[in-house]
Amino acid sequence: MGSILFTAGCLILVIESSSMIWMSIGTVLFGISIGLVPPAILVLLSENENKRTSNLGIYNAIVAIASVFSPIIGENVYNTNPYFLFVSWSIFASIMTIISLSLNRQKVNGGEDSASKMLYNLKKVLSNKIFQISFIVLLFSSISYGSIISYLPIYFKSVNLSIGIYYLFFWSGYILVQFFKQINYKFNMVLFALFFIIAGQISLVLLGGTFLLYFFAFIYGLGYGSLFKMFYVAIGSFENEEERSIGFSIVGLISYIGVGIAPVFLIPFNTGWRMLFTGNSIYSISALVLFLFLGRSAVMKAQS
């Protein structure tokens, strides 16, 4: 369903790219499809317990690689021929839809039973201590990451630094850590991930050298990539498929919400670059403090 909606959105861009109304409809279809497809894929990748960690790591790496290269490719193709870009989207989306049909092996339950079961699993997920901690930590971390996306390009332009190189180092760290099999949901590892995130953000306040900023961008990527991998692995170990699906969906929603509301939460600190990045790091430090108080017992229980 998600692939079909995504393809429909692409076709709208090809046929009605000059209509704001149709473009808005296509955008809504994109949003719904992105809400459907990633959680479903994550559930499939987490089914095999022996391959769960590596599967989720490869998924995160693919997403990161796409985040690095797709804007560059899209911008260049669009500047050359916008219509060709829309047609290419439609072709690849159609291929995605055809491939997705081979994944249809789910059993369909009755409507009322399915609805009541969904409500039961939702309550079970929301009451899960590990999920609650993941929710809080990811929300605060995503707010701080959102401010990097929103403000860092402007800041780097003002100081004549390359935001492209910064993101290259960041995503390199993010991708690299996905292939570390030792990265798993453990108390100390979550702490180290948060420390790396905070170090990457505080470097923007304390450092001015180009090399050091890019180095700490790599450290930041290691921390942010580790955090997502660990929480994905933790949710992937939930008891049944429905719980995993709900968990992955809500975690994805948290990351988008955190990035979206970041500029609003940084308004009190928006009095200068140094103050802005100090406020940005406060949200990650808050995540660290909350995890120190709430996380140890829940993680130890999960490991046992």
mmCIF file of C-alpha atoms in Angstrom:
data_model
loop_
_atom_site.group_PDB
_atom_site.id
_atom_site.type_symbol
_atom_site.label_atom_id
_atom_site.label_comp_id
_atom_site.label_asym_id
_atom_site.label_seq_id
_atom_site.Cartn_x
_atom_site.Cartn_y
_atom_site.Cartn_z
ATOM 1 C CA MET A 1 0.000 0.000 0.000
ATOM 2 C CA GLY A 2 2.791 2.416 0.868
ATOM 3 C CA SER A 3 4.578 1.704 -2.420
ATOM 4 C CA ILE A 4 1.371 2.190 -4.399
ATOM 5 C CA LEU A 5 0.686 5.548 -2.729
ATOM 6 C CA PHE A 6 4.272 6.657 -3.320
ATOM 7 C CA THR A 7 3.990 5.738 -7.008
ATOM 8 C CA ALA A 8 0.714 7.653 -7.247
ATOM 9 C CA GLY A 9 2.404 10.711 -5.755
ATOM 10 C CA CYS A 10 5.206 10.468 -8.321
ATOM 11 C CA LEU A 11 2.730 10.176 -11.211
ATOM 12 C CA ILE A 12 0.934 13.290 -9.967
ATOM 13 C CA LEU A 13 4.239 15.188 -10.184
ATOM 14 C CA VAL A 14 4.618 14.024 -13.794
ATOM 15 C CA ILE A 15 1.067 14.783 -14.910
ATOM 16 C CA GLU A 16 0.095 17.810 -12.771
ATOM 17 C CA SER A 17 3.378 19.403 -11.699
ATOM 18 C CA SER A 18 2.046 22.916 -12.388
ATOM 19 C CA SER A 19 -1.014 22.587 -10.099
ATOM 20 C CA MET A 20 -0.553 23.500 -6.443
ATOM 21 C CA ILE A 21 -3.663 21.537 -5.454
ATOM 22 C CA TRP A 22 -2.461 18.327 -7.108
ATOM 23 C CA MET A 23 1.063 18.894 -5.805
ATOM 24 C CA SER A 24 -0.370 19.139 -2.287
ATOM 25 C CA ILE A 25 -2.272 15.873 -2.800
ATOM 26 C CA GLY A 26 0.931 14.237 -4.025
ATOM 27 C CA THR A 27 2.788 15.510 -0.962
ATOM 28 C CA VAL A 28 0.166 13.984 1.348
ATOM 29 C CA LEU A 29 0.502 10.655 -0.484
ATOM 30 C CA PHE A 30 4.284 10.823 -0.024
ATOM 31 C CA GLY A 31 3.832 11.460 3.694
ATOM 32 C CA ILE A 32 1.442 8.546 4.152
ATOM 33 C CA SER A 33 3.683 6.183 2.194
ATOM 34 C CA ILE A 34 6.759 7.168 4.214
ATOM 35 C CA GLY A 35 4.713 6.494 7.344
ATOM 36 C CA LEU A 36 3.818 3.021 6.081
ATOM 37 C CA VAL A 37 6.892 1.645 4.324
ATOM 38 C CA PRO A 38 9.842 2.057 6.780
ATOM 39 C CA PRO A 39 8.088 0.471 9.809
ATOM 40 C CA ALA A 40 6.974 -2.460 7.650
ATOM 41 C CA ILE A 41 10.505 -2.983 6.324
ATOM 42 C CA LEU A 42 11.978 -2.732 9.826
ATOM 43 C CA VAL A 43 9.552 -5.383 11.066
ATOM 44 C CA LEU A 44 10.606 -7.732 8.255
ATOM 45 C CA LEU A 45 14.300 -7.107 8.927
ATOM 46 C CA SER A 46 13.928 -7.783 12.651
ATOM 47 C CA GLU A 47 12.174 -11.158 12.342
ATOM 48 C CA ASN A 48 15.373 -13.241 12.297
ATOM 49 C CA GLU A 49 16.896 -12.932 15.767
ATOM 50 C CA ASN A 50 20.348 -14.035 14.609
ATOM 51 C CA LYS A 51 20.519 -11.481 11.813
ATOM 52 C CA ARG A 52 18.504 -8.711 13.469
ATOM 53 C CA THR A 53 21.425 -6.487 14.480
ATOM 54 C CA SER A 54 23.213 -6.691 11.123
ATOM 55 C CA ASN A 55 19.968 -6.272 9.144
ATOM 56 C CA LEU A 56 18.979 -3.126 11.023
ATOM 57 C CA GLY A 57 22.527 -1.789 10.735
ATOM 58 C CA ILE A 58 22.493 -2.254 6.952
ATOM 59 C CA TYR A 59 19.080 -0.546 6.792
ATOM 60 C CA ASN A 60 20.389 2.479 8.705
ATOM 61 C CA ALA A 61 23.493 2.586 6.506
ATOM 62 C CA ILE A 62 21.385 2.590 3.326
ATOM 63 C CA VAL A 63 19.227 5.416 4.671
ATOM 64 C CA ALA A 64 22.356 7.398 5.567
ATOM 65 C CA ILE A 65 23.954 6.840 2.147
ATOM 66 C CA ALA A 66 20.746 8.020 0.492
ATOM 67 C CA SER A 67 20.745 11.090 2.752
ATOM 68 C CA VAL A 68 24.262 11.963 1.581
ATOM 69 C CA PHE A 69 23.898 11.503 -2.174
ATOM 70 C CA SER A 70 20.213 11.902 -3.067
ATOM 71 C CA PRO A 71 20.053 15.707 -2.510
ATOM 72 C CA ILE A 72 23.131 16.210 -4.713
ATOM 73 C CA ILE A 73 21.819 13.915 -7.463
ATOM 74 C CA GLY A 74 18.302 15.352 -7.260
ATOM 75 C CA GLU A 75 19.487 18.959 -7.410
ATOM 76 C CA ASN A 76 21.733 18.347 -10.428
ATOM 77 C CA VAL A 77 19.094 16.386 -12.344
ATOM 78 C CA TYR A 78 16.426 18.971 -11.513
ATOM 79 C CA ASN A 79 18.607 21.820 -12.763
ATOM 80 C CA THR A 80 19.167 19.892 -15.995
ATOM 81 C CA ASN A 81 15.632 18.621 -16.636
ATOM 82 C CA PRO A 82 12.915 18.702 -13.912
ATOM 83 C CA TYR A 83 10.520 16.595 -15.969
ATOM 84 C CA PHE A 84 13.122 13.833 -16.350
ATOM 85 C CA LEU A 85 13.546 13.793 -12.563
ATOM 86 C CA PHE A 86 9.795 13.288 -12.027
ATOM 87 C CA VAL A 87 9.658 10.554 -14.691
ATOM 88 C CA SER A 88 12.652 8.789 -13.090
ATOM 89 C CA TRP A 89 10.899 8.886 -9.707
ATOM 90 C CA SER A 90 7.815 7.276 -11.253
ATOM 91 C CA ILE A 91 9.843 4.518 -12.907
ATOM 92 C CA PHE A 92 11.756 3.629 -9.736
ATOM 93 C CA ALA A 93 8.572 3.865 -7.646
ATOM 94 C CA SER A 94 6.804 1.474 -10.030
ATOM 95 C CA ILE A 95 9.698 -0.996 -9.729
ATOM 96 C CA MET A 96 9.475 -0.648 -5.929
ATOM 97 C CA THR A 97 5.752 -1.446 -6.066
ATOM 98 C CA ILE A 98 6.314 -4.551 -8.204
ATOM 99 C CA ILE A 99 9.031 -5.810 -5.833
ATOM 100 C CA SER A 100 6.861 -5.124 -2.769
ATOM 101 C CA LEU A 101 4.228 -7.548 -4.066
ATOM 102 C CA SER A 102 6.661 -10.420 -3.417
ATOM 103 C CA LEU A 103 6.684 -9.500 0.292
ATOM 104 C CA ASN A 104 2.941 -10.037 0.735
ATOM 105 C CA ARG A 105 2.809 -13.083 3.009
ATOM 106 C CA GLN A 106 0.801 -11.638 5.905
ATOM 107 C CA LYS A 107 -2.280 -13.354 7.285
ATOM 108 C CA VAL A 108 -5.305 -11.098 7.534
ATOM 109 C CA ASN A 109 -7.413 -11.332 10.694
ATOM 110 C CA GLY A 110 -10.986 -10.245 11.278
ATOM 111 C CA GLY A 111 -11.726 -6.539 11.626
ATOM 112 C CA GLU A 112 -12.885 -6.408 15.241
ATOM 113 C CA ASP A 113 -10.292 -8.904 16.470
ATOM 114 C CA SER A 114 -7.573 -7.047 14.601
ATOM 115 C CA ALA A 115 -8.647 -3.671 16.036
ATOM 116 C CA SER A 116 -8.798 -4.951 19.608
ATOM 117 C CA LYS A 117 -5.474 -6.727 19.187
ATOM 118 C CA MET A 118 -3.920 -3.529 17.831
ATOM 119 C CA LEU A 119 -5.178 -1.557 20.839
ATOM 120 C CA TYR A 120 -3.826 -4.208 23.209
ATOM 121 C CA ASN A 121 -0.392 -4.158 21.549
ATOM 122 C CA LEU A 122 -0.347 -0.353 21.520
ATOM 123 C CA LYS A 123 -0.938 -0.239 25.269
ATOM 124 C CA LYS A 124 1.700 -2.916 25.760
ATOM 125 C CA VAL A 125 4.285 -0.967 23.771
ATOM 126 C CA LEU A 126 3.527 2.359 25.457
ATOM 127 C CA SER A 127 3.835 0.749 28.894
ATOM 128 C CA ASN A 128 7.185 -0.836 28.034
ATOM 129 C CA LYS A 129 9.916 0.855 30.097
ATOM 130 C CA ILE A 130 12.554 0.417 27.399
ATOM 131 C CA PHE A 131 10.269 2.035 24.855
ATOM 132 C CA GLN A 132 9.430 4.923 27.185
ATOM 133 C CA ILE A 133 13.126 5.625 27.758
ATOM 134 C CA SER A 134 13.872 5.326 24.032
ATOM 135 C CA PHE A 135 11.019 7.751 23.348
ATOM 136 C CA ILE A 136 12.377 10.405 25.714
ATOM 137 C CA VAL A 137 16.034 10.056 24.698
ATOM 138 C CA LEU A 138 15.291 10.083 20.964
ATOM 139 C CA LEU A 139 12.933 13.045 21.271
ATOM 140 C CA PHE A 140 15.534 15.226 23.002
ATOM 141 C CA SER A 141 18.325 13.989 20.709
ATOM 142 C CA SER A 142 16.209 14.671 17.615
ATOM 143 C CA ILE A 143 15.484 18.221 18.811
ATOM 144 C CA SER A 144 19.207 18.880 19.082
ATOM 145 C CA TYR A 145 19.844 17.208 15.700
ATOM 146 C CA GLY A 146 17.033 19.264 14.135
ATOM 147 C CA SER A 147 18.744 22.474 15.145
ATOM 148 C CA ILE A 148 21.896 21.296 13.370
ATOM 149 C CA ILE A 149 19.899 20.796 10.181
ATOM 150 C CA SER A 150 18.107 24.134 10.524
ATOM 151 C CA TYR A 151 20.910 26.469 11.571
ATOM 152 C CA LEU A 152 24.280 24.922 10.762
ATOM 153 C CA PRO A 153 24.164 25.620 6.982
ATOM 154 C CA ILE A 154 23.550 29.314 7.736
ATOM 155 C CA TYR A 155 26.319 29.394 10.347
ATOM 156 C CA PHE A 156 28.856 27.640 8.110
ATOM 157 C CA LYS A 157 28.104 30.030 5.261
ATOM 158 C CA SER A 158 28.780 32.989 7.559
ATOM 159 C CA VAL A 159 32.183 31.583 8.626
ATOM 160 C CA ASN A 160 33.138 30.272 5.140
ATOM 161 C CA LEU A 161 33.071 26.572 6.027
ATOM 162 C CA SER A 162 31.619 23.763 3.911
ATOM 163 C CA ILE A 163 28.397 22.277 5.235
ATOM 164 C CA GLY A 164 28.721 19.545 2.613
ATOM 165 C CA ILE A 165 32.041 18.356 4.078
ATOM 166 C CA TYR A 166 30.590 18.540 7.612
ATOM 167 C CA TYR A 167 27.651 16.329 6.600
ATOM 168 C CA LEU A 168 30.026 13.983 4.772
ATOM 169 C CA PHE A 169 31.992 13.403 7.991
ATOM 170 C CA PHE A 170 28.774 13.138 10.041
ATOM 171 C CA TRP A 171 27.172 10.527 7.787
ATOM 172 C CA SER A 172 30.479 8.658 7.447
ATOM 173 C CA GLY A 173 30.471 8.131 11.215
ATOM 174 C CA TYR A 174 26.771 7.229 11.138
ATOM 175 C CA ILE A 175 27.319 4.632 8.396
ATOM 176 C CA LEU A 176 30.520 3.174 9.856
ATOM 177 C CA VAL A 177 28.978 2.372 13.230
ATOM 178 C CA GLN A 178 26.143 0.396 11.596
ATOM 179 C CA PHE A 179 28.615 -2.380 10.764
ATOM 180 C CA PHE A 180 29.900 -2.807 14.327
ATOM 181 C CA LYS A 181 28.325 -6.034 15.540
ATOM 182 C CA GLN A 182 29.198 -5.147 19.130
ATOM 183 C CA ILE A 183 26.777 -2.200 19.084
ATOM 184 C CA ASN A 184 23.766 -3.409 21.054
ATOM 185 C CA TYR A 185 21.234 -2.080 23.540
ATOM 186 C CA LYS A 186 23.340 -1.832 26.699
ATOM 187 C CA PHE A 187 23.428 0.847 29.360
ATOM 188 C CA ASN A 188 27.074 1.800 28.860
ATOM 189 C CA MET A 189 26.741 1.871 25.068
ATOM 190 C CA VAL A 190 23.765 4.231 25.193
ATOM 191 C CA LEU A 191 25.782 6.455 27.546
ATOM 192 C CA PHE A 192 28.756 6.510 25.164
ATOM 193 C CA ALA A 193 26.453 7.329 22.239
ATOM 194 C CA LEU A 194 24.990 10.279 24.137
ATOM 195 C CA PHE A 195 28.467 11.458 25.164
ATOM 196 C CA PHE A 196 29.564 11.397 21.509
ATOM 197 C CA ILE A 197 26.458 13.374 20.485
ATOM 198 C CA ILE A 198 27.100 15.980 23.191
ATOM 199 C CA ALA A 199 30.787 16.206 22.231
ATOM 200 C CA GLY A 200 29.837 16.856 18.609
ATOM 201 C CA GLN A 201 27.470 19.638 19.616
ATOM 202 C CA ILE A 202 29.670 21.289 22.233
ATOM 203 C CA SER A 203 32.492 21.434 19.667
ATOM 204 C CA LEU A 204 30.415 24.006 17.790
ATOM 205 C CA VAL A 205 30.498 26.195 20.907
ATOM 206 C CA LEU A 206 34.134 25.759 21.909
ATOM 207 C CA LEU A 207 36.038 25.143 18.684
ATOM 208 C CA GLY A 208 36.739 27.264 15.639
ATOM 209 C CA GLY A 209 39.296 25.200 13.729
ATOM 210 C CA THR A 210 38.090 23.591 10.520
ATOM 211 C CA PHE A 211 39.773 20.209 11.046
ATOM 212 C CA LEU A 212 38.499 19.828 14.616
ATOM 213 C CA LEU A 213 34.930 20.724 13.642
ATOM 214 C CA TYR A 214 34.935 18.100 10.889
ATOM 215 C CA PHE A 215 36.513 15.551 13.245
ATOM 216 C CA PHE A 216 33.786 16.119 15.828
ATOM 217 C CA ALA A 217 31.176 15.886 13.064
ATOM 218 C CA PHE A 218 32.452 12.319 12.610
ATOM 219 C CA ILE A 219 32.192 11.731 16.382
ATOM 220 C CA TYR A 220 28.657 13.158 16.335
ATOM 221 C CA GLY A 221 27.732 10.756 13.523
ATOM 222 C CA LEU A 222 29.121 7.805 15.466
ATOM 223 C CA GLY A 223 26.958 8.720 18.463
ATOM 224 C CA TYR A 224 23.762 9.477 16.559
ATOM 225 C CA GLY A 225 24.112 6.343 14.415
ATOM 226 C CA SER A 226 24.784 4.165 17.476
ATOM 227 C CA LEU A 227 21.725 5.538 19.255
ATOM 228 C CA PHE A 228 19.346 4.727 16.414
ATOM 229 C CA LYS A 229 20.840 1.294 15.856
ATOM 230 C CA MET A 230 20.580 0.375 19.545
ATOM 231 C CA PHE A 231 16.981 1.517 19.876
ATOM 232 C CA TYR A 232 16.001 -0.239 16.638
ATOM 233 C CA VAL A 233 17.578 -3.456 17.924
ATOM 234 C CA ALA A 234 15.754 -3.066 21.260
ATOM 235 C CA ILE A 235 12.382 -2.596 19.539
ATOM 236 C CA GLY A 236 13.205 -5.429 17.136
ATOM 237 C CA SER A 237 13.346 -7.777 20.133
ATOM 238 C CA PHE A 238 9.721 -7.047 21.113
ATOM 239 C CA GLU A 239 7.573 -10.136 21.534
ATOM 240 C CA ASN A 240 5.443 -10.105 18.377
ATOM 241 C CA GLU A 241 5.230 -8.495 14.956
ATOM 242 C CA GLU A 242 2.467 -6.059 15.885
ATOM 243 C CA GLU A 243 4.454 -4.678 18.822
ATOM 244 C CA ARG A 244 7.517 -4.196 16.637
ATOM 245 C CA SER A 245 5.461 -2.464 13.976
ATOM 246 C CA ILE A 246 3.946 -0.024 16.492
ATOM 247 C CA GLY A 247 7.329 0.597 18.131
ATOM 248 C CA PHE A 248 9.118 1.325 14.848
ATOM 249 C CA SER A 249 6.271 3.586 13.696
ATOM 250 C CA ILE A 250 6.300 5.689 16.856
ATOM 251 C CA VAL A 251 10.109 5.959 16.940
ATOM 252 C CA GLY A 252 10.086 7.171 13.335
ATOM 253 C CA LEU A 253 7.417 9.700 14.257
ATOM 254 C CA ILE A 254 9.488 10.893 17.226
ATOM 255 C CA SER A 255 12.519 11.601 15.058
ATOM 256 C CA TYR A 256 10.460 13.622 12.571
ATOM 257 C CA ILE A 257 8.679 15.537 15.328
ATOM 258 C CA GLY A 258 11.961 16.326 17.100
ATOM 259 C CA VAL A 259 13.522 17.685 13.909
ATOM 260 C CA GLY A 260 10.363 19.647 13.069
ATOM 261 C CA ILE A 261 9.948 21.368 16.425
ATOM 262 C CA ALA A 262 13.662 22.062 16.984
ATOM 263 C CA PRO A 263 13.577 25.706 15.790
ATOM 264 C CA VAL A 264 10.684 26.447 18.165
ATOM 265 C CA PHE A 265 12.474 24.944 21.170
ATOM 266 C CA LEU A 266 15.610 26.949 20.399
ATOM 267 C CA ILE A 267 13.869 30.337 20.282
ATOM 268 C CA PRO A 268 14.956 31.212 23.880
ATOM 269 C CA PHE A 269 18.594 30.652 22.873
ATOM 270 C CA ASN A 270 18.475 32.406 19.503
ATOM 271 C CA THR A 271 20.516 35.442 20.558
ATOM 272 C CA GLY A 272 23.783 34.510 18.858
ATOM 273 C CA TRP A 273 25.531 31.486 17.384
ATOM 274 C CA ARG A 274 27.411 30.515 20.536
ATOM 275 C CA MET A 275 24.276 30.783 22.662
ATOM 276 C CA LEU A 276 22.229 28.917 20.058
ATOM 277 C CA PHE A 277 24.577 25.938 19.971
ATOM 278 C CA THR A 278 24.813 25.993 23.766
ATOM 279 C CA GLY A 279 21.026 25.701 23.952
ATOM 280 C CA ASN A 280 21.179 22.952 21.350
ATOM 281 C CA SER A 281 23.558 20.878 23.480
ATOM 282 C CA ILE A 282 21.353 21.389 26.568
ATOM 283 C CA TYR A 283 18.686 19.129 25.041
ATOM 284 C CA SER A 284 21.197 16.312 24.501
ATOM 285 C CA ILE A 285 22.569 16.790 28.021
ATOM 286 C CA SER A 286 18.966 16.558 29.284
ATOM 287 C CA ALA A 287 18.600 13.255 27.428
ATOM 288 C CA LEU A 288 21.794 12.004 29.102
ATOM 289 C CA VAL A 289 20.630 13.032 32.587
ATOM 290 C CA LEU A 290 17.198 11.450 32.105
ATOM 291 C CA PHE A 291 18.777 8.239 30.860
ATOM 292 C CA LEU A 292 21.115 8.105 33.860
ATOM 293 C CA PHE A 293 18.132 8.303 36.217
ATOM 294 C CA LEU A 294 15.674 6.143 34.284
ATOM 295 C CA GLY A 295 17.674 3.827 32.085
ATOM 296 C CA ARG A 296 19.842 1.541 34.197
ATOM 297 C CA SER A 297 17.117 -0.620 35.763
ATOM 298 C CA ALA A 298 15.186 -0.972 32.508
ATOM 299 C CA VAL A 299 18.257 -1.916 30.478
ATOM 300 C CA MET A 300 19.487 -4.402 33.074
ATOM 301 C CA LYS A 301 16.042 -6.003 33.158
ATOM 302 C CA ALA A 302 16.012 -6.278 29.358
ATOM 303 C CA GLN A 303 19.454 -7.911 29.313
ATOM 304 C CA SER A 304 18.390 -10.475 31.887
#
